Each structure stands twice: as structure tokens, then as C-alpha cells.
Coordinates of C-alpha atoms in Angstrom, one line a residue:
M1 CA 115.7 148.8 95.5
D2 CA 118.2 145.7 96.2
A3 CA 118.2 146.3 100.0
S4 CA 114.5 146.4 99.7
C5 CA 114.1 143.0 98.2
L6 CA 117.0 141.6 100.6
E7 CA 115.3 143.4 103.9
L8 CA 111.9 141.5 102.6
A9 CA 113.7 138.1 102.4
L10 CA 115.4 138.2 105.3
E11 CA 112.1 139.0 107.7
G12 CA 110.5 136.1 105.4
E13 CA 113.4 134.1 106.5
R14 CA 113.2 135.2 110.2
L15 CA 109.2 134.2 110.1
C16 CA 109.2 131.1 108.8
K17 CA 112.2 130.0 110.9
A18 CA 109.8 130.9 113.8
G19 CA 107.5 128.7 112.4
D20 CA 105.3 131.3 111.2
F21 CA 105.1 130.1 107.2
K22 CA 102.1 132.1 106.1
E23 CA 103.7 135.5 107.0
G24 CA 107.2 134.5 105.6
T25 CA 105.7 133.3 102.5
A26 CA 104.0 137.0 102.3
F27 CA 107.3 138.5 102.9
F28 CA 109.1 136.4 100.2
E29 CA 106.3 137.1 97.5
A30 CA 106.6 140.9 98.4
A31 CA 110.6 140.3 97.6
V32 CA 109.8 139.0 94.5
Q33 CA 107.0 141.7 93.6
V34 CA 110.0 144.4 94.3
G35 CA 112.4 142.0 92.3
T36 CA 116.6 142.2 92.2
E37 CA 118.9 141.7 89.4
D38 CA 121.2 139.7 92.0
L39 CA 120.7 136.1 90.7
K40 CA 122.0 134.1 93.7
T41 CA 119.6 136.2 95.9
L42 CA 116.7 135.5 93.6
S43 CA 117.5 131.8 93.6
A44 CA 117.9 131.4 97.5
I45 CA 114.3 133.3 97.6
Y46 CA 112.7 130.6 95.1
S47 CA 114.0 128.0 96.7
Q48 CA 112.6 129.4 100.4
L49 CA 109.3 130.2 98.7
G50 CA 109.0 126.6 97.5
N51 CA 109.9 125.2 101.3
A52 CA 107.7 127.3 102.7
Y53 CA 104.7 126.5 100.6
F54 CA 105.6 122.8 100.9
Y55 CA 105.1 123.4 104.6
L56 CA 101.8 125.0 104.3
K57 CA 100.9 122.2 101.6
E58 CA 100.4 124.5 99.1
Y59 CA 102.7 121.8 96.6
A60 CA 101.5 123.3 93.1
K61 CA 103.1 126.6 94.5
A62 CA 105.8 124.6 96.0
L63 CA 106.7 123.2 92.6
E64 CA 106.7 126.4 90.8
Y65 CA 108.8 128.1 92.8
H66 CA 111.7 124.8 92.9
R67 CA 110.9 124.9 89.2
H68 CA 111.8 128.5 88.8
D69 CA 115.0 127.8 91.2
L70 CA 115.9 125.1 88.8
T71 CA 115.6 127.2 85.7
L72 CA 117.5 129.7 87.4
A73 CA 120.1 127.5 88.5
R74 CA 121.0 126.1 85.5
T75 CA 120.8 129.4 83.5
I76 CA 123.6 130.7 85.3
G77 CA 125.5 127.3 85.5
D78 CA 125.0 126.8 88.8
R79 CA 125.5 123.1 89.4
I80 CA 125.4 122.6 93.3
G81 CA 121.9 125.0 92.9
E82 CA 120.5 122.4 90.2
G83 CA 121.4 119.7 92.3
K84 CA 119.4 121.1 95.2
A85 CA 116.9 122.3 93.5
S86 CA 116.3 118.8 91.7
G87 CA 116.2 117.1 95.1
N88 CA 113.1 119.9 96.6
L89 CA 111.4 118.9 93.3
G90 CA 111.8 115.1 93.8
N91 CA 110.6 115.6 97.5
T92 CA 107.6 117.6 96.6
L93 CA 106.2 115.5 93.9
K94 CA 107.0 112.2 96.2
V95 CA 104.1 113.8 98.4
L96 CA 101.9 114.5 95.5
G97 CA 102.4 110.8 94.5
R98 CA 104.0 111.2 91.4
F99 CA 106.8 108.7 91.9
D100 CA 108.7 108.3 88.6
E101 CA 109.2 112.2 88.1
A102 CA 110.6 112.4 91.7
V103 CA 113.0 109.4 91.2
V104 CA 114.1 111.1 88.1
C105 CA 115.0 114.7 89.9
C106 CA 116.3 112.6 92.8
Q107 CA 118.9 110.9 90.8
R108 CA 119.6 114.2 89.1
H109 CA 120.5 115.5 92.4
L110 CA 122.7 112.3 93.1
D111 CA 124.8 112.4 89.4
I112 CA 125.2 116.2 90.2
S113 CA 126.6 115.8 93.8
Q114 CA 128.8 112.7 92.5
E115 CA 130.0 114.8 89.7
Q116 CA 130.7 117.6 92.2
G117 CA 132.3 115.4 94.6
D118 CA 129.8 116.8 97.4
K119 CA 129.4 113.3 99.6
V120 CA 127.1 115.3 102.0
G121 CA 124.4 116.3 98.8
E122 CA 125.1 112.5 97.6
A123 CA 124.1 111.1 100.9
R124 CA 121.0 113.2 101.2
A125 CA 119.9 112.3 97.5
L126 CA 120.3 108.4 98.4
Y127 CA 118.2 109.2 101.1
N128 CA 115.4 110.9 99.2
I129 CA 115.4 108.2 96.2
G130 CA 115.0 105.5 99.2
N131 CA 112.1 107.6 100.3
V132 CA 110.5 107.9 97.1
F133 CA 110.7 104.1 96.8
H134 CA 109.5 103.5 100.3
A135 CA 106.4 105.6 99.4
K136 CA 105.9 104.0 96.1
G137 CA 105.7 100.8 97.9
K138 CA 103.6 101.7 100.6
Q139 CA 101.0 102.8 98.0
Q140 CA 101.3 99.8 95.9
A141 CA 100.4 97.3 99.3
W142 CA 97.6 99.4 100.0
G143 CA 94.7 97.2 100.2
C144 CA 97.1 93.8 99.5
T145 CA 95.0 90.7 101.0
Q146 CA 98.3 89.0 101.0
E147 CA 99.8 88.0 104.7
P148 CA 102.4 90.5 106.1
G149 CA 105.5 90.0 103.8
D150 CA 103.6 88.1 101.4
L151 CA 104.0 91.0 98.9
P152 CA 103.1 90.8 95.2
S153 CA 106.8 90.7 93.2
D154 CA 106.5 94.9 91.9
V155 CA 105.6 95.8 95.6
R156 CA 108.6 93.9 96.9
D157 CA 110.7 94.9 93.9
T158 CA 110.1 98.5 95.3
L159 CA 110.6 98.3 98.9
Q160 CA 113.8 96.2 98.3
R161 CA 115.3 99.0 95.8
A162 CA 114.1 101.4 98.9
T163 CA 116.3 99.4 101.3
A164 CA 119.1 99.3 98.7
F165 CA 119.3 103.1 98.5
Y166 CA 118.8 103.4 102.4
E167 CA 122.0 100.8 103.0
M168 CA 124.0 102.9 100.6
N169 CA 122.8 106.2 102.5
L170 CA 123.5 104.7 105.9
S171 CA 127.3 103.4 104.6
L172 CA 128.0 107.3 103.3
V173 CA 126.9 108.7 106.5
K174 CA 129.0 106.5 108.6
E175 CA 132.0 107.6 106.6
L176 CA 130.9 111.1 107.1
G177 CA 130.4 110.6 111.0
D178 CA 127.1 111.8 111.2
R179 CA 125.2 110.4 113.6
A180 CA 121.8 111.9 113.2
A181 CA 121.6 110.8 110.0
Q182 CA 122.6 107.3 110.6
G183 CA 119.1 107.5 113.2
R184 CA 117.4 108.5 110.3
A185 CA 118.5 105.6 107.8
F186 CA 118.1 103.2 110.8
G187 CA 114.4 104.2 111.4
N188 CA 113.6 103.7 107.3
L189 CA 115.6 100.3 107.3
G190 CA 113.3 99.5 110.0
N191 CA 110.2 100.8 108.6
T192 CA 110.9 98.8 105.1
H193 CA 112.2 95.8 106.4
Y194 CA 108.5 95.9 108.5
L195 CA 106.5 96.2 104.9
L196 CA 108.8 93.8 103.8
G197 CA 107.4 91.1 106.5
N198 CA 111.2 91.0 108.3
F199 CA 110.2 91.8 111.6
V200 CA 113.1 90.4 113.3
E201 CA 115.4 92.7 111.3
A202 CA 112.6 95.8 111.5
I203 CA 113.1 95.2 115.4
K204 CA 117.4 95.0 115.1
F205 CA 116.8 98.5 113.2
H206 CA 114.5 100.2 115.4
R207 CA 116.6 99.3 118.3
E208 CA 119.6 101.1 117.0
R209 CA 117.4 104.1 115.7
L210 CA 116.3 104.1 119.5
A211 CA 119.8 104.2 120.8
I212 CA 120.3 107.4 118.7
A213 CA 117.6 109.3 119.5
K214 CA 118.3 108.7 123.3
E215 CA 121.9 110.1 122.4
F216 CA 120.6 113.0 120.8
G217 CA 117.5 113.8 123.0
D218 CA 115.2 113.6 120.6
K219 CA 112.0 112.9 122.1
A220 CA 109.9 112.7 118.8
A221 CA 112.2 110.5 117.2
E222 CA 112.3 108.4 120.3
R223 CA 108.7 108.1 120.8
R224 CA 108.3 107.0 117.0
A225 CA 111.1 103.7 117.7
Y226 CA 108.7 103.2 120.7
S227 CA 106.0 102.5 118.5
N228 CA 107.8 101.0 115.5
L229 CA 109.3 98.5 118.1
G230 CA 105.9 97.7 119.4
N231 CA 104.2 97.0 116.2
A232 CA 106.8 94.5 114.9
L233 CA 106.6 92.7 118.0
I234 CA 102.8 92.2 117.5
F235 CA 103.5 90.9 114.5
L236 CA 105.8 88.3 116.5
G237 CA 103.2 87.4 118.9
Q238 CA 105.1 89.2 121.9
F239 CA 102.2 91.1 123.1
N240 CA 103.3 91.9 126.8
S241 CA 106.6 93.5 125.4
A242 CA 104.6 95.2 122.8
T243 CA 102.3 96.9 125.9
E244 CA 105.5 98.2 127.3
Y245 CA 106.6 99.9 124.3
Y246 CA 102.9 101.3 123.6
R247 CA 102.7 102.8 127.1
K248 CA 106.2 104.7 126.6
T249 CA 104.8 106.0 123.2
L250 CA 102.0 107.0 125.4
Q251 CA 104.1 108.8 127.7
L252 CA 105.8 110.6 125.2
S253 CA 102.9 112.1 122.9
H254 CA 101.7 113.1 126.1
Q255 CA 104.8 114.7 127.0
L256 CA 105.0 116.1 123.1
K257 CA 101.1 117.0 123.2
D258 CA 100.6 115.2 120.4
Q259 CA 96.8 114.3 120.8
V260 CA 96.8 112.4 117.7
M261 CA 100.0 110.3 118.6
E262 CA 98.4 109.9 122.0
A263 CA 95.0 108.7 120.7
Q264 CA 96.8 106.2 118.5
A265 CA 99.0 104.6 121.5
C266 CA 96.2 104.3 123.1
Y267 CA 94.0 102.2 120.5
S268 CA 97.4 100.4 119.9
L269 CA 97.2 99.4 123.9
G270 CA 93.4 98.7 123.7
N271 CA 93.8 96.1 121.1
T272 CA 97.0 94.5 122.3
Y273 CA 95.1 93.6 125.9
T274 CA 92.4 92.5 123.9
L275 CA 94.6 89.8 122.3
L276 CA 95.6 89.5 126.0
Q277 CA 92.1 88.9 126.7
Q278 CA 92.5 91.5 129.8
Y279 CA 89.4 93.0 128.5
D280 CA 89.0 95.5 131.4
R281 CA 92.2 97.3 130.7
A282 CA 91.7 97.5 127.0
I283 CA 88.2 99.0 127.6
D284 CA 89.7 101.5 129.5
Y285 CA 92.4 102.6 126.3
H286 CA 89.8 102.5 124.0
L287 CA 87.3 104.8 126.4
K288 CA 90.9 107.2 126.6
H289 CA 91.2 106.9 122.6
L290 CA 87.2 107.9 122.2
V291 CA 87.4 110.9 124.5
I292 CA 90.2 112.2 122.2
A293 CA 88.6 111.1 119.0
Q294 CA 85.5 113.4 120.3
E295 CA 88.1 116.4 120.9
L296 CA 89.4 116.1 117.7
T297 CA 85.9 115.8 115.9
D298 CA 87.4 112.5 114.3
R299 CA 84.0 110.7 113.4
I300 CA 85.5 107.9 111.8
G301 CA 88.0 107.2 114.9
E302 CA 84.7 107.7 117.2
G303 CA 83.0 105.0 115.4
R304 CA 86.2 102.7 115.6
A305 CA 86.3 103.1 119.2
C306 CA 82.9 102.1 119.8
W307 CA 83.1 99.2 118.0
S308 CA 86.0 98.2 119.7
L309 CA 83.8 99.2 123.1
R310 CA 80.9 97.1 121.8
N311 CA 83.5 93.8 121.7
G312 CA 85.0 94.6 124.8
Y313 CA 81.9 94.6 127.0
V314 CA 80.3 91.7 124.7
S315 CA 84.0 89.9 126.2
L316 CA 83.0 91.0 129.8
G317 CA 79.2 89.7 129.2
N318 CA 77.7 93.0 129.6
E319 CA 75.5 92.9 126.6
R320 CA 73.7 96.0 127.7
Q321 CA 76.2 98.2 127.7
A322 CA 77.8 96.5 124.3
L323 CA 74.5 97.5 122.7
H324 CA 74.6 100.9 123.7
Y325 CA 78.1 101.0 121.6
A326 CA 76.5 99.3 118.7
R327 CA 73.9 101.8 118.2
K328 CA 76.7 104.5 118.1
H329 CA 78.7 102.8 116.0
L330 CA 75.6 102.4 113.7
D331 CA 74.5 106.0 114.0
I332 CA 78.3 107.4 113.5
S333 CA 78.6 104.9 110.3
R334 CA 75.4 106.6 108.9
E335 CA 76.4 109.9 109.4
I336 CA 80.1 109.5 107.6
G337 CA 78.6 107.2 104.8
D338 CA 80.4 103.9 105.9
R339 CA 78.1 101.4 104.0
N340 CA 80.3 98.3 105.6
G341 CA 80.4 99.7 109.2
E342 CA 76.7 100.3 108.5
L343 CA 76.0 96.8 107.7
T344 CA 78.3 95.4 110.4
A345 CA 77.0 97.6 113.2
R346 CA 72.9 96.9 112.4
M347 CA 74.1 93.0 112.6
N348 CA 75.3 93.6 115.9
V349 CA 72.4 95.5 117.1
E350 CA 70.2 92.9 115.9
Q351 CA 72.1 90.2 117.8
L352 CA 72.3 91.8 121.0
M353 CA 69.0 93.0 121.1
E354 CA 67.9 89.3 120.1
S355 CA 69.9 87.8 123.0
L356 CA 68.6 90.5 125.3
G357 CA 64.9 89.8 124.6
M358 CA 64.5 93.6 123.5
T359 CA 62.6 94.9 120.6
E360 CA 62.7 98.4 119.0
S361 CA 60.3 99.8 121.6
D362 CA 62.8 99.1 124.5
L363 CA 65.3 101.4 123.3
S364 CA 65.9 104.6 124.9
P365 CA 67.7 107.7 123.0
C366 CA 71.2 107.0 122.9
G367 CA 71.9 110.1 125.2
S368 CA 69.9 109.0 128.2
E369 CA 70.9 105.1 127.9
F370 CA 74.3 106.7 128.0
E371 CA 73.7 108.3 131.4
V372 CA 71.5 105.2 132.7
Q373 CA 74.3 102.6 131.6
G374 CA 76.9 104.4 133.3
A375 CA 79.2 104.6 130.7
R376 CA 81.9 107.7 130.7
P377 CA 80.1 110.6 129.2
K378 CA 81.1 112.9 126.6
F379 CA 83.7 115.2 127.7
S380 CA 84.2 118.6 126.4
Q381 CA 87.7 118.6 128.0
R382 CA 89.6 115.7 129.4
N383 CA 92.0 115.3 132.3
S384 CA 95.4 114.3 131.7
L385 CA 95.5 110.6 131.2
G386 CA 92.4 110.1 133.2
S387 CA 92.4 107.2 135.4
V388 CA 95.0 105.3 133.0
D389 CA 98.2 105.2 135.3
L390 CA 100.9 105.4 133.1
W391 CA 103.4 107.3 135.5
K392 CA 104.2 103.8 137.6
Y393 CA 106.1 102.6 134.2
P394 CA 109.9 104.0 134.6
S395 CA 110.6 106.0 131.7
E396 CA 114.2 106.9 130.7
K397 CA 115.4 110.5 130.9
N398 CA 117.3 112.2 128.2
G399 CA 118.3 115.6 127.2
D400 CA 116.7 118.5 125.2
H401 CA 118.9 118.6 122.6
Q402 CA 117.0 118.1 119.1
D403 CA 118.4 115.9 116.2
M404 CA 118.6 118.7 113.8
D405 CA 121.0 119.0 111.0
S406 CA 123.3 121.7 111.6
S407 CA 123.1 123.5 108.4
A408 CA 119.6 123.9 109.2
K409 CA 120.8 126.8 111.5
G410 CA 122.1 128.1 108.5
H411 CA 121.5 132.2 107.6
F412 CA 122.2 134.5 105.1
P413 CA 126.2 135.8 105.9
C414 CA 126.0 138.9 107.6
S415 CA 127.8 140.7 104.5
L416 CA 124.8 140.4 102.6
R417 CA 122.9 143.3 104.6
Q418 CA 126.0 145.4 102.5
K419 CA 124.5 146.0 99.3
G420 CA 128.2 145.9 97.6
N421 CA 128.4 141.8 98.6
A422 CA 125.4 140.4 98.0
D423 CA 126.2 138.6 94.4
S424 CA 129.4 137.3 95.5
Q425 CA 128.7 136.3 99.2
L426 CA 125.2 134.0 98.8
S427 CA 126.3 131.0 96.3
D428 CA 127.5 129.2 99.3
E429 CA 124.5 129.8 101.5
R430 CA 122.1 130.2 98.7
Q431 CA 119.5 128.4 101.4
W432 CA 118.4 129.6 104.7
F433 CA 116.4 127.0 105.6
D434 CA 115.5 123.7 104.0
C435 CA 112.8 121.2 103.8
R436 CA 115.8 118.5 104.3
D437 CA 117.0 119.9 107.7
S438 CA 113.8 120.6 109.0
P439 CA 112.5 118.3 112.3
I440 CA 109.0 118.5 111.0
D441 CA 108.2 115.2 109.9
T442 CA 106.9 115.4 106.3
E443 CA 106.6 111.6 105.7
D444 CA 103.4 112.0 108.4
I445 CA 101.8 114.2 105.4
T446 CA 99.5 112.3 103.5
V447 CA 98.1 113.9 100.3
Q448 CA 94.9 112.4 98.3
V449 CA 95.4 114.1 94.9
T450 CA 92.6 113.1 92.7
P451 CA 92.3 114.5 89.4
P452 CA 90.1 117.4 89.1
K453 CA 86.2 116.9 87.6
L454 CA 86.0 118.8 84.8
G455 CA 82.7 120.0 83.2
R456 CA 82.2 118.8 79.6
D457 CA 80.1 120.0 77.0
P458 CA 79.2 118.7 73.3
S459 CA 81.7 121.2 71.6
G460 CA 84.3 119.9 73.8
E461 CA 83.8 116.6 72.7
D462 CA 84.1 117.3 69.3
C463 CA 87.1 118.9 69.8
F464 CA 88.5 115.8 71.3
F465 CA 87.3 113.8 68.4
D466 CA 88.8 116.1 66.0
L467 CA 92.1 116.0 67.8
L468 CA 92.4 112.2 68.4
S469 CA 91.3 111.7 64.3
K470 CA 94.3 114.3 63.4
F471 CA 96.8 112.5 65.4
Q472 CA 95.7 109.2 65.3
S473 CA 95.6 108.8 61.7
S474 CA 98.8 108.1 60.8
R475 CA 98.8 105.4 63.1
M476 CA 95.8 104.1 61.4
D477 CA 97.3 104.2 58.0
D478 CA 100.6 102.2 59.0
Q479 CA 98.0 99.2 60.0
R480 CA 96.2 99.3 56.6
C481 CA 97.5 96.2 54.2
G482 CA 100.1 97.7 51.7
F483 CA 100.1 95.4 48.2
D484 CA 103.1 97.5 47.0
E485 CA 106.4 96.0 47.4
Q486 CA 108.9 97.2 49.8
P487 CA 111.9 99.3 48.6
D488 CA 115.1 97.0 48.6
D489 CA 117.1 100.0 49.5
P490 CA 116.5 100.8 53.5
S491 CA 117.9 103.9 53.2
S492 CA 114.6 104.9 51.2
L493 CA 112.4 104.2 54.2
L494 CA 114.1 107.4 55.9
T495 CA 112.6 109.6 53.2
S496 CA 109.6 108.3 52.8
P497 CA 106.4 110.4 52.7
Q498 CA 105.1 108.2 55.9
T499 CA 108.1 108.7 57.7
E500 CA 108.0 112.6 57.0
E501 CA 104.8 112.7 58.1
L502 CA 105.7 111.0 61.2
F503 CA 108.5 113.4 62.3
D504 CA 106.1 116.4 61.2
L505 CA 103.4 114.9 63.6
I506 CA 106.0 114.7 66.4
A507 CA 107.3 118.1 65.3
S508 CA 104.1 119.8 65.8
S509 CA 102.4 117.5 68.9
Q510 CA 106.0 118.0 71.2
S511 CA 107.2 121.4 70.3
R512 CA 105.0 122.8 72.9
R513 CA 106.3 120.9 75.7
L514 CA 109.6 121.1 74.5
D515 CA 109.3 125.4 74.4
D516 CA 107.9 124.9 78.1
Q517 CA 111.1 123.4 79.2
R518 CA 113.6 125.9 77.6
V519 CA 115.5 128.2 79.9
S520 CA 113.7 131.6 79.4
A521 CA 115.4 134.1 81.8
G522 CA 112.9 137.1 81.0
S523 CA 109.9 135.0 82.2
L524 CA 111.1 134.4 85.9
P525 CA 109.2 136.6 88.7
G526 CA 111.2 139.0 90.1
L527 CA 114.4 139.0 87.9
R528 CA 115.2 142.4 86.8
I529 CA 117.8 142.0 83.8
T530 CA 120.6 144.5 84.0
Q531 CA 124.0 145.0 82.0
N532 CA 125.5 143.7 85.2
N533 CA 123.8 140.4 85.1
L534 CA 123.4 139.6 81.6
G535 CA 126.4 138.1 81.1
H536 CA 125.6 135.5 83.8
L537 CA 122.4 134.5 81.6
R538 CA 123.5 131.3 80.1
G539 CA 120.6 131.1 78.1
D540 CA 121.7 134.4 76.4
T541 CA 125.0 134.4 75.8
E542 CA 126.0 130.4 75.4
P543 CA 123.4 129.0 73.8
Q544 CA 124.1 125.0 73.9
E545 CA 122.4 122.0 72.3
P546 CA 120.6 119.2 74.8
G547 CA 122.3 116.6 75.1
D548 CA 121.1 112.8 75.3
D549 CA 120.8 113.3 79.0
F550 CA 118.1 115.7 78.5
F551 CA 116.3 113.8 76.2
N552 CA 116.4 110.7 78.3
M553 CA 115.2 113.0 81.2
L554 CA 112.6 114.4 79.4
V555 CA 110.9 110.7 78.1
K556 CA 111.1 109.5 81.5
C557 CA 109.0 112.8 83.2
Q558 CA 106.8 112.8 80.2
S559 CA 105.7 109.0 81.0
S560 CA 103.8 110.3 83.7
R561 CA 101.6 112.9 81.7
I562 CA 100.1 109.9 80.0
D563 CA 99.3 107.8 83.0
D564 CA 97.3 111.0 84.1
Q565 CA 95.1 110.4 81.5
R566 CA 94.0 107.2 82.7
C567 CA 91.1 106.3 84.7
S568 CA 91.9 107.0 88.5
P569 CA 90.9 104.0 90.9
P570 CA 88.0 104.7 93.5
D571 CA 89.3 107.2 96.5
P572 CA 90.2 105.6 99.4
G573 CA 88.0 107.8 101.6
P574 CA 88.6 110.2 104.7
R575 CA 91.2 108.7 107.0
A576 CA 90.8 108.8 110.8
P577 CA 94.0 110.7 112.2
T578 CA 93.3 108.6 115.8
V579 CA 93.4 105.2 114.1
P580 CA 96.6 103.7 112.2
D581 CA 96.1 102.6 108.7
E582 CA 93.5 100.1 107.8
D583 CA 95.4 97.7 105.9
F584 CA 97.7 96.8 108.8
F585 CA 94.5 96.7 111.0
S586 CA 93.0 94.0 108.4
L587 CA 96.5 92.2 108.3
I588 CA 96.7 91.7 112.2
Q589 CA 93.1 90.4 112.0
R590 CA 94.1 88.0 109.7
V591 CA 97.2 86.7 111.8
Q592 CA 95.5 86.6 115.0
A593 CA 92.2 84.9 113.8
K594 CA 92.8 81.6 115.7
R595 CA 93.5 83.8 119.1
M596 CA 90.4 85.9 118.1
D597 CA 88.1 82.8 117.7
E598 CA 89.1 81.8 121.4
Q599 CA 87.8 85.1 122.6
R600 CA 84.4 84.7 121.3
V601 CA 81.2 84.7 123.2
H602 CA 78.2 82.4 121.9
L603 CA 76.5 85.1 120.1
H604 CA 76.5 85.0 115.9
S605 CA 80.0 86.0 114.4
E606 CA 80.9 87.8 116.8
E607 CA 84.6 89.9 116.1
Q608 CA 87.4 91.1 117.8
D609 CA 90.1 93.9 117.3
G610 CA 93.4 93.1 116.8
A611 CA 96.6 95.6 117.7
E612 CA 97.1 98.4 114.6
S613 CA 100.4 98.2 113.1
E614 CA 101.9 100.8 110.8
P615 CA 105.6 101.8 110.7
E616 CA 106.0 105.4 111.5
P617 CA 108.4 107.0 108.8
E618 CA 111.2 109.0 109.8
P619 CA 111.1 112.6 109.3
E620 CA 112.6 113.6 105.7
P621 CA 114.7 116.0 103.7
S622 CA 113.5 118.1 101.0
S623 CA 116.3 118.4 98.7
G624 CA 118.2 115.4 100.3
G625 CA 119.2 116.5 103.7
S626 CA 119.6 114.0 106.2
N627 CA 116.8 113.3 108.4

């Protein structure tokens, strides 16, 4: 049975390393169904199942298996395993936006690594904590109307904390001589300084990142560095330099066959050439963005491209062509339910029709007008970058070596294929592949987590109010006026009926939560308890009272449950993959407002599009891998 479980797990490992996570998870799940008495093997299976589900974006299952891994590691007293499982949990919670819990888990990984003298684990934990604060700061900054760098104090504090952890990580990986990890630290320091409005500092770090990416031949990291350099230069007003970096971004995106980033590079180039008042070139790039958005069925990006094209043609004085794209923008805005976009498009259509002296009866269907006006039709397939001559710009050649942590290449030790050595050999290589060691850019994953809307019935409401009355009754009693004199002896307060009632209330309300967190080896899926492994289950042989650290962690972890009951903010709506984040779009509009005004034509309230700017994150580890 053990050999069968191990064989299934090894096949799951092979499939996941080949990129087939769906089939890999099926084999891992089958291995769990077969079960094993080898605790180390089972812990490794839990860890890799959690990582595989993470890549499949099934985060609830990822959390489930990483929790199983943490429980088992604690049960058998595996401190290093406990630290790694905590890191995996923290990274998954971060993606779900549960930042406070994620910080607790990552801090646990850091504490254990420092306790065990594990410098590599310590560096990974520092990096992960920085990632959590960076993601939290970005979320807090979403929708802020301040100028670049003029952030609310809480947002600035969060991002500065991210910077502090990245700097500690950078110092440690320099000490370890890990150049790949240094590159990731430089990239994320650049991103954080960008959000803080420190654009000169951001450029310095991104240039360091670019140099290390070239050193390793990491084309994806090189592309990110070029894009981030272009974004920062836009805010410094160095538009010509920005176009050079955006062109290199476009070249590498095409080489990597990354259509999404290719579209974003075209969009940024179109906006930058608009700022440079080179409208012909701007239109060419916006048309390229439109074609890719159509291929990827990105209706929001398609609408944005039409809006940009309308502005470009207005600037060239071609109002009839501008009217065509304004009408398409109106149709798309109606289709996707974009009320603001619809109002803007309707106003633009009316203004252009008035300028052209046209009425509704003069308008032809959108499709036929598209043909008549000579605009480029909607492509079913596009040629490689079309008429945009990119290849005349020299690009630097690099090797094909990928910037990956060497531990990502670890496998089950060969001796594990022999049944007799399975228990003794797995402890040092408990994880075959790790989210932390993967070249996949997990920071690019954006998860919109919306609390489920539950149906409510009258009986449920009655139960809720009964429960509320029960648990809040003592609080109401505490607020009543008391006319009895307080006892002189303070110790009598500890034995008062109200105090006993309070302790009873806490015990009854928290007992179930505490029970859920107790180690229960028998509840772990796939674990077959035998006489051979019974002595290793600390929960059965060495019962220990939880320490203060446990309760402090519990209080922090439970605080988010209260937040989960608050009213959630409005859903920001679907995102356009071919268009960078909207908050940075609005920032550039304000920064470049004066330049845009100079480009307006004498219609009514024309708008020009500024260049998009959003820092691209470095790929990150799961349980503290160096990126």
C-alpha cells in the first residue's frame, strides 16, 4: 500500500512539474485516498497538493491542505516543516486579501527560521512579509484621488513597512550570495518606491533588476523591468525615454508570446505618443491594442481602445473617423453596463455629430461605416505586430538560462523508491516543488473575493436575534446604573457573579473555535495510524498546554473574522486584462492635465488619454522562496 501511495505521489509530482497541475492534483488526491503511515511522506503530499491547488487558483483547497500540513508538522514536532507550512499559508491568505492573517503566518515562518538558524528560510520569510504589506498597500491605495506619492498616512505606513522588509531581505540575500533573490528584491523595492512616488529611487532599483535579469537571461524579468522603467519615466516627464523602454517591452512580450502584455505595451506606447503629440503613431499602436483586445474578447479593453482612437482622430482633425470610434465606444459601454463610459461616449457622439452637421438619420450601421471610412476591420487573426516596425530598434541578446531557485529542481530522493527508507529520507526534502521556487508570477494573479450572498428566511433572522440577545445580554447589564457600593476588597471582583458569567460566556462562545484548532491526528486525510508511527504523534503521547504565543497568534488570526462580518465595499467590477490598472490611469491624467489641454481641439470638453503606469510585480514564493 505504501509503495502504491508513493508511486501515485511521484506521478503527481512529475505532472505538476510538467505544468499539468489538474492531472497532478488528481494523482495526489488518489495518493491521499490510498493513505500511508509514513508521516513525512504524507506531510510532503499535503504541501504539494496545497501548492498545486494554488496554481489552479482553487485557494480554498490550497488553504485546506496547507492547514493539514501545518497540523501534521506540529504533531510530529517538525519545526522546519511547520515554518514552511506557515509560509505557504501566509502566501495563500495574501492572494485572498486576508492580509492580517497572512502577516501572522509569515511572521511565524520568520520566527521559526531564526530559531533554527535557517538563513535561507529567514530570507524567504522576510520577502513574503514584504509582499504581504506591498499587496495590502496597493489595495489601500486603490481609488485614492491624491497625486502620485501623496498617499494617506495609513497607506504610506503600510508601503514603508514593505520597503523595510524588502531591504532586510536584500541585505540577507547579499550575505548569502544569492543573485537571483537580489534581483527580485531590487524589483520589488522599485515597485514599492514607485507607489510611494519616489520615482528616481524606483528607476535606480529597476535598473539593478534589469542588470541581474540580463545576467541570468531571464526574459520575463527583463520585460518587467523595461515596463516598470517606462512607467516611472512617464511620471518624470521623460516621454521619449519611456517610449524606448516600452518598445523593448513590446519586443520581449512578442518573443514570449504573451498577448496580454503585448497589448498593454501597445496601449502604453499609444498613450505616450499622444503625450508627445505624435498622433499618427499613437493611432497605430491603439489599433494594435484594439486587435489584440478583440482576439482576447476583452470588451473593456476594446472600449478603451475605441475611446483612445476617437481622441487620436479628433486631434488629427478627422472627425468622421472619430465619430465611428465614439459610436463603437458607446455600444460597448452599453453592452458591459459601464454607466460612466456610456455617458462620456454619448456626449462625444453628440458633439461630433453637431460639429459635422449630422443627424441620427445620416448615420449608417456601425459595421458598414467601418468599411466606408477605411478603418482597419476586426481581424480574426492578426499578423505578427502588423505595420509597427519594431525590429529596427536594437535589442540586447541574452542567454536562455532561467532565473530559478535551484531548490525548485529538487525531487524525492531516490532512496524513497525503496520502502524501507521512506520515513528516514524525506525529512530534508519534504517538498518536491514549491510555489516559492516557481517562475510563475503569482503576484500577477488578482483575486476578487466577494462574500457569498446567502438567502435569508424569517426563521434565520429570529435565530440571529435570539443569538444576539443571548451573547449581548451581559454587555447590557454592564451598562446599567448600579446603586450598590463597590466592595473595598478588589479581590472580590474576581469572584463576583458577573465575572463568573463573563468567563462562562467566553468559554461557551470560544470553545468550539479552540477545538477546531486543536491537533487531531485522526482527522488528517490519508493518515493510517499504526504502532510504528503512534509514538511520533506528539498530540497522543506528549500533551502540552498552549503557550502565550499561541493565544497571541489566535487573537490576531480571529480579528479578521470580525472584519468578515462588516459590510463589504462595492465590487470594483471586471478588469480589462489588456489595460493597466485604472487608478494609475487617473493619476497620469491629473499629472499631465496641462499638456493634455494644449492638445485639445475646439470642440466641447475633449479629453486626451495619458500613458498607463502600474508597477509590475516580481514573481513571489509561496513559503518564502526567494523570487
